[in-house]
Tab-separated table of C-alpha atoms and ligand atoms in Angstrom:
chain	number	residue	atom	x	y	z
A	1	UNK	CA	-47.100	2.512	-13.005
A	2	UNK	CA	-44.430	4.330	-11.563
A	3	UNK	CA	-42.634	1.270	-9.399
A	4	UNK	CA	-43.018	-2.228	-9.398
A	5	UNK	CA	-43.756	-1.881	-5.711
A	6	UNK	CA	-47.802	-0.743	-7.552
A	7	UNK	CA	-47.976	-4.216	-9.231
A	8	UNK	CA	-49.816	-6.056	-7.147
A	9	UNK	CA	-52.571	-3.219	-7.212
A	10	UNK	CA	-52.737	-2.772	-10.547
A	11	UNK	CA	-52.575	-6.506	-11.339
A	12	UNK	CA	-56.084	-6.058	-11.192
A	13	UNK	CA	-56.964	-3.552	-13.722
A	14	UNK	CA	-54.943	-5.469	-16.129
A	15	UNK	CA	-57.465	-8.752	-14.789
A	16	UNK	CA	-60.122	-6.591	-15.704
A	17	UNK	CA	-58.806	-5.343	-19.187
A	18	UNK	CA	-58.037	-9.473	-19.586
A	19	UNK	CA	-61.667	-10.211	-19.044
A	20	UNK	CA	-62.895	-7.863	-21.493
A	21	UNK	CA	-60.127	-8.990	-23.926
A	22	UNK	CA	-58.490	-5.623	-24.294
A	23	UNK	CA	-54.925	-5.204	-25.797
A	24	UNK	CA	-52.774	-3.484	-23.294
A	25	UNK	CA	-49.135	-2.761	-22.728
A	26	UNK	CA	-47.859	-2.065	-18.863
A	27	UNK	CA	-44.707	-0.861	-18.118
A	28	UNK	CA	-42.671	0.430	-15.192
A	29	UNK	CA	-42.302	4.524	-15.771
A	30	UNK	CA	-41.466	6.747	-13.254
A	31	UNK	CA	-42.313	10.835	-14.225
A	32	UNK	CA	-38.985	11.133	-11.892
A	33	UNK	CA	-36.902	8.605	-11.841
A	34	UNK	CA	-37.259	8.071	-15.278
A	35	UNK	CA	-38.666	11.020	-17.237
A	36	UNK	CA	-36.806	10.180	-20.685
A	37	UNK	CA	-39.068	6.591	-20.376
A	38	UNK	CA	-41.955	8.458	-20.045
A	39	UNK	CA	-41.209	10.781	-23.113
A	40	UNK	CA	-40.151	7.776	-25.231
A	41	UNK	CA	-43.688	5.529	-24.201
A	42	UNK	CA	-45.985	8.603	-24.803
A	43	UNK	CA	-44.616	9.232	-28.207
A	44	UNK	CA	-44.399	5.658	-29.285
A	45	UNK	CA	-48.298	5.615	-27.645
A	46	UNK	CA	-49.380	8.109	-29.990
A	47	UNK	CA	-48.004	6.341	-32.994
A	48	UNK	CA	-49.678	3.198	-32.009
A	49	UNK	CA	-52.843	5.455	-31.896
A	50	UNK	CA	-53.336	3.751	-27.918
A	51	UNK	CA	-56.739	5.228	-26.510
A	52	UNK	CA	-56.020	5.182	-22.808
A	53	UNK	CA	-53.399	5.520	-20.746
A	54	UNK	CA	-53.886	4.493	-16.955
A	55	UNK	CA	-51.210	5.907	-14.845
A	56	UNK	CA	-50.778	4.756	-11.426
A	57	UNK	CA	-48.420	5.974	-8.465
A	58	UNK	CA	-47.877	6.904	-5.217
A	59	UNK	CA	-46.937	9.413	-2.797
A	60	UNK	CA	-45.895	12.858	-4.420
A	61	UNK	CA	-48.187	11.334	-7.272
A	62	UNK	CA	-46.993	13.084	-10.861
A	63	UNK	CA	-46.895	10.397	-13.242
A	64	UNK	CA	-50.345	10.785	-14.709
A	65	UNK	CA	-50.091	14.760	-14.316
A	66	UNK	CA	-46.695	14.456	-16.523
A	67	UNK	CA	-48.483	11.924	-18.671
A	68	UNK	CA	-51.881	14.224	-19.736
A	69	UNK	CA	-49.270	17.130	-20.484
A	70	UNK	CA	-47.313	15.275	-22.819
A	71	UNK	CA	-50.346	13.690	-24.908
A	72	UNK	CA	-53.956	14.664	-25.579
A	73	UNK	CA	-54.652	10.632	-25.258
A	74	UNK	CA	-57.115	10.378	-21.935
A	75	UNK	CA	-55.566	9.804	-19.017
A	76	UNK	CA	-56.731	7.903	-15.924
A	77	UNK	CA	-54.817	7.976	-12.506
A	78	UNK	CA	-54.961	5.793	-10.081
A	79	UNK	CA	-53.711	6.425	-6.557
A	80	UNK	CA	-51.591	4.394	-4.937
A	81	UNK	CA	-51.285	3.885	-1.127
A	82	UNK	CA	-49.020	5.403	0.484
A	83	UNK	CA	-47.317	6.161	4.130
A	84	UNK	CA	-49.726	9.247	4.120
A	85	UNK	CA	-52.592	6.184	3.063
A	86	UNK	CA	-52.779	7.530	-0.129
A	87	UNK	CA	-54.308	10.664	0.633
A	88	UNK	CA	-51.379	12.194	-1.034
A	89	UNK	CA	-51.591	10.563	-3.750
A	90	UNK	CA	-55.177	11.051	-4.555
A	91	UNK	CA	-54.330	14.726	-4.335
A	92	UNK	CA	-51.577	15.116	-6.401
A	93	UNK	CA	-53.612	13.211	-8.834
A	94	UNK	CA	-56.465	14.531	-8.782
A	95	UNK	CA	-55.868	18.227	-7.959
A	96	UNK	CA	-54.783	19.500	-11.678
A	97	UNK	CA	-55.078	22.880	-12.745
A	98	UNK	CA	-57.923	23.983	-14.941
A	99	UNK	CA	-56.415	22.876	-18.767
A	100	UNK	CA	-54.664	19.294	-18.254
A	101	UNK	CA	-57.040	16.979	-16.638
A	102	UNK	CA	-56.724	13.746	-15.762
A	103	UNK	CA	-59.674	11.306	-14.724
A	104	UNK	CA	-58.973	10.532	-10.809
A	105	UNK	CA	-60.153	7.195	-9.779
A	106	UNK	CA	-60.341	5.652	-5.608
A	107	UNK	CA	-56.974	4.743	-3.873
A	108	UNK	CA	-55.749	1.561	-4.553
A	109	UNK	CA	-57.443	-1.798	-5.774
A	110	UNK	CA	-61.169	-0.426	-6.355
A	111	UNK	CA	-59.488	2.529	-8.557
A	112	UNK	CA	-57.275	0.024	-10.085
A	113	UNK	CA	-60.746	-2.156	-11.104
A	114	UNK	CA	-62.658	0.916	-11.785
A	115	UNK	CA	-59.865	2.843	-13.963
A	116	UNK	CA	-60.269	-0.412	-16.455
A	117	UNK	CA	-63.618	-0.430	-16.402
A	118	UNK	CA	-63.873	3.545	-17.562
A	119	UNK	CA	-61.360	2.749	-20.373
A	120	UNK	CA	-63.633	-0.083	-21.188
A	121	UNK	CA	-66.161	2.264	-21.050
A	122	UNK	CA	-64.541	4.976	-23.482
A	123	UNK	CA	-63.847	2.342	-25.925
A	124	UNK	CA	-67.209	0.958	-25.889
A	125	UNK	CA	-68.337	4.132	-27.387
A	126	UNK	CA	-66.398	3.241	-30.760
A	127	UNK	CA	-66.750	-0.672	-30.362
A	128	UNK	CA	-70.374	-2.197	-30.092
A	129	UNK	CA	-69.056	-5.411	-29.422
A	130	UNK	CA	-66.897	-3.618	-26.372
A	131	UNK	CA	-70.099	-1.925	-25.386
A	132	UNK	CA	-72.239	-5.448	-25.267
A	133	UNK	CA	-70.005	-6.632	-23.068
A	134	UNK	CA	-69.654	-4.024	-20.893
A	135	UNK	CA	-73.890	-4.135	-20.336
A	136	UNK	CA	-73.287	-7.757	-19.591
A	137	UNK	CA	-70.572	-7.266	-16.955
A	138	UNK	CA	-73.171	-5.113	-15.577
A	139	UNK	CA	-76.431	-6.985	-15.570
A	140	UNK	CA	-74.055	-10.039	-14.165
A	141	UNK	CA	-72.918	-7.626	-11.345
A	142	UNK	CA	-76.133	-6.939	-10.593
A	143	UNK	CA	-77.104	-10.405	-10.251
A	144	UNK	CA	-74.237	-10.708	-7.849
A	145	UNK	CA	-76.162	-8.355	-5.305
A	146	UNK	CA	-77.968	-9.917	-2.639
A	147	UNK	CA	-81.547	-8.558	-2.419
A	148	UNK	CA	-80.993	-9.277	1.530
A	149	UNK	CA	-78.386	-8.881	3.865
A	150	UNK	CA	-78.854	-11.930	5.651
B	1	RP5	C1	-44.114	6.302	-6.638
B	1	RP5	O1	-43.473	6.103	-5.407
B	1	RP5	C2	-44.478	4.927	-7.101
B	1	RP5	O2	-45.598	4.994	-7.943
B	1	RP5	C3	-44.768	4.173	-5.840
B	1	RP5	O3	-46.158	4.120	-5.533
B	1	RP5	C4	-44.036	4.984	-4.770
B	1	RP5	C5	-42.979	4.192	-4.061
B	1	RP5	O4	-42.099	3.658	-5.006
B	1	RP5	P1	-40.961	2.635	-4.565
B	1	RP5	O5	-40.075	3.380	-3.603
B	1	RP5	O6	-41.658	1.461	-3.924
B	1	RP5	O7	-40.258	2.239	-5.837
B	1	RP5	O8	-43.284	6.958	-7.537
């Protein structure tokens, strides 16, 4: 993420990643304040042959633009709010030109929940036992659903 000020959002796609028992890293790495970071983690990502990387910021939102240039791992971005409500952000994340994409999720905590659950999702289609889970979480979510509203 690219402050600690997007902790307490994406607290909860690391919750998520926890529940499916999913190695991750997180880290602090700004695309601007601290480009040399961002070189270092998406080399040393490579080696450690990492599947995803979620990046999640705010604002003038490059971090998972800068990220997707610098690696051919999938990237997912996650907009943080903002003073502009995160419009911004959603934007800059989402609006890449045609030839370095990067998978846009919703602003804030339901992109934060929903960024995990794609990279659980992209996994799954190497891991069967990531993938039976995954159809669980979903048949248990469906439970969840009230047939009526009241
Ligand atoms: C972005 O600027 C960060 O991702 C954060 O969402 C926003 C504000 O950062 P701070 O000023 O709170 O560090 O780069």
């Amino acid at each position: 993420m690219g402050s600690k000020s997007d902790w307490d959002i994406m607290k909860n796609c690391c919750e998520t990643l926890k529940s499916f028992k999913i190695n991750y890293d997180v880290r602090v790495i700004s695309a601007h304040r601290t480009p040399k970071r961002l070189d270092k983690f998406v080399k040393e990502s490579e080696k450690k042959d990492t599947k995803v990387i979620i990046a999640a910021a705010g604002g003038a939102a490059h971090l998972a633009g800068v990220t997707a240039a610098l690696t051919t791992i999938p990237v997912l971005g996650v907009p943080i709010e903002s003073v502009l409500k995160g419009i911004d952000s959603l934007l800059s994340t989402a609006q890449m030109p045609a030839g370095v994409p990067v998978a846009t999720f919703a602003i804030g905590k339901a992109g934060a929940i929903n960024s995990a659950l794609f990279a659980v999702a992209i996994l799954a289609t190497n891991y069967p036992e990531v993938s039976r889970q995954l159809k669980r979480y979903r048949a248990n979510f469906e439970k969840k659903v009230p047939k009526k509203p009241f």
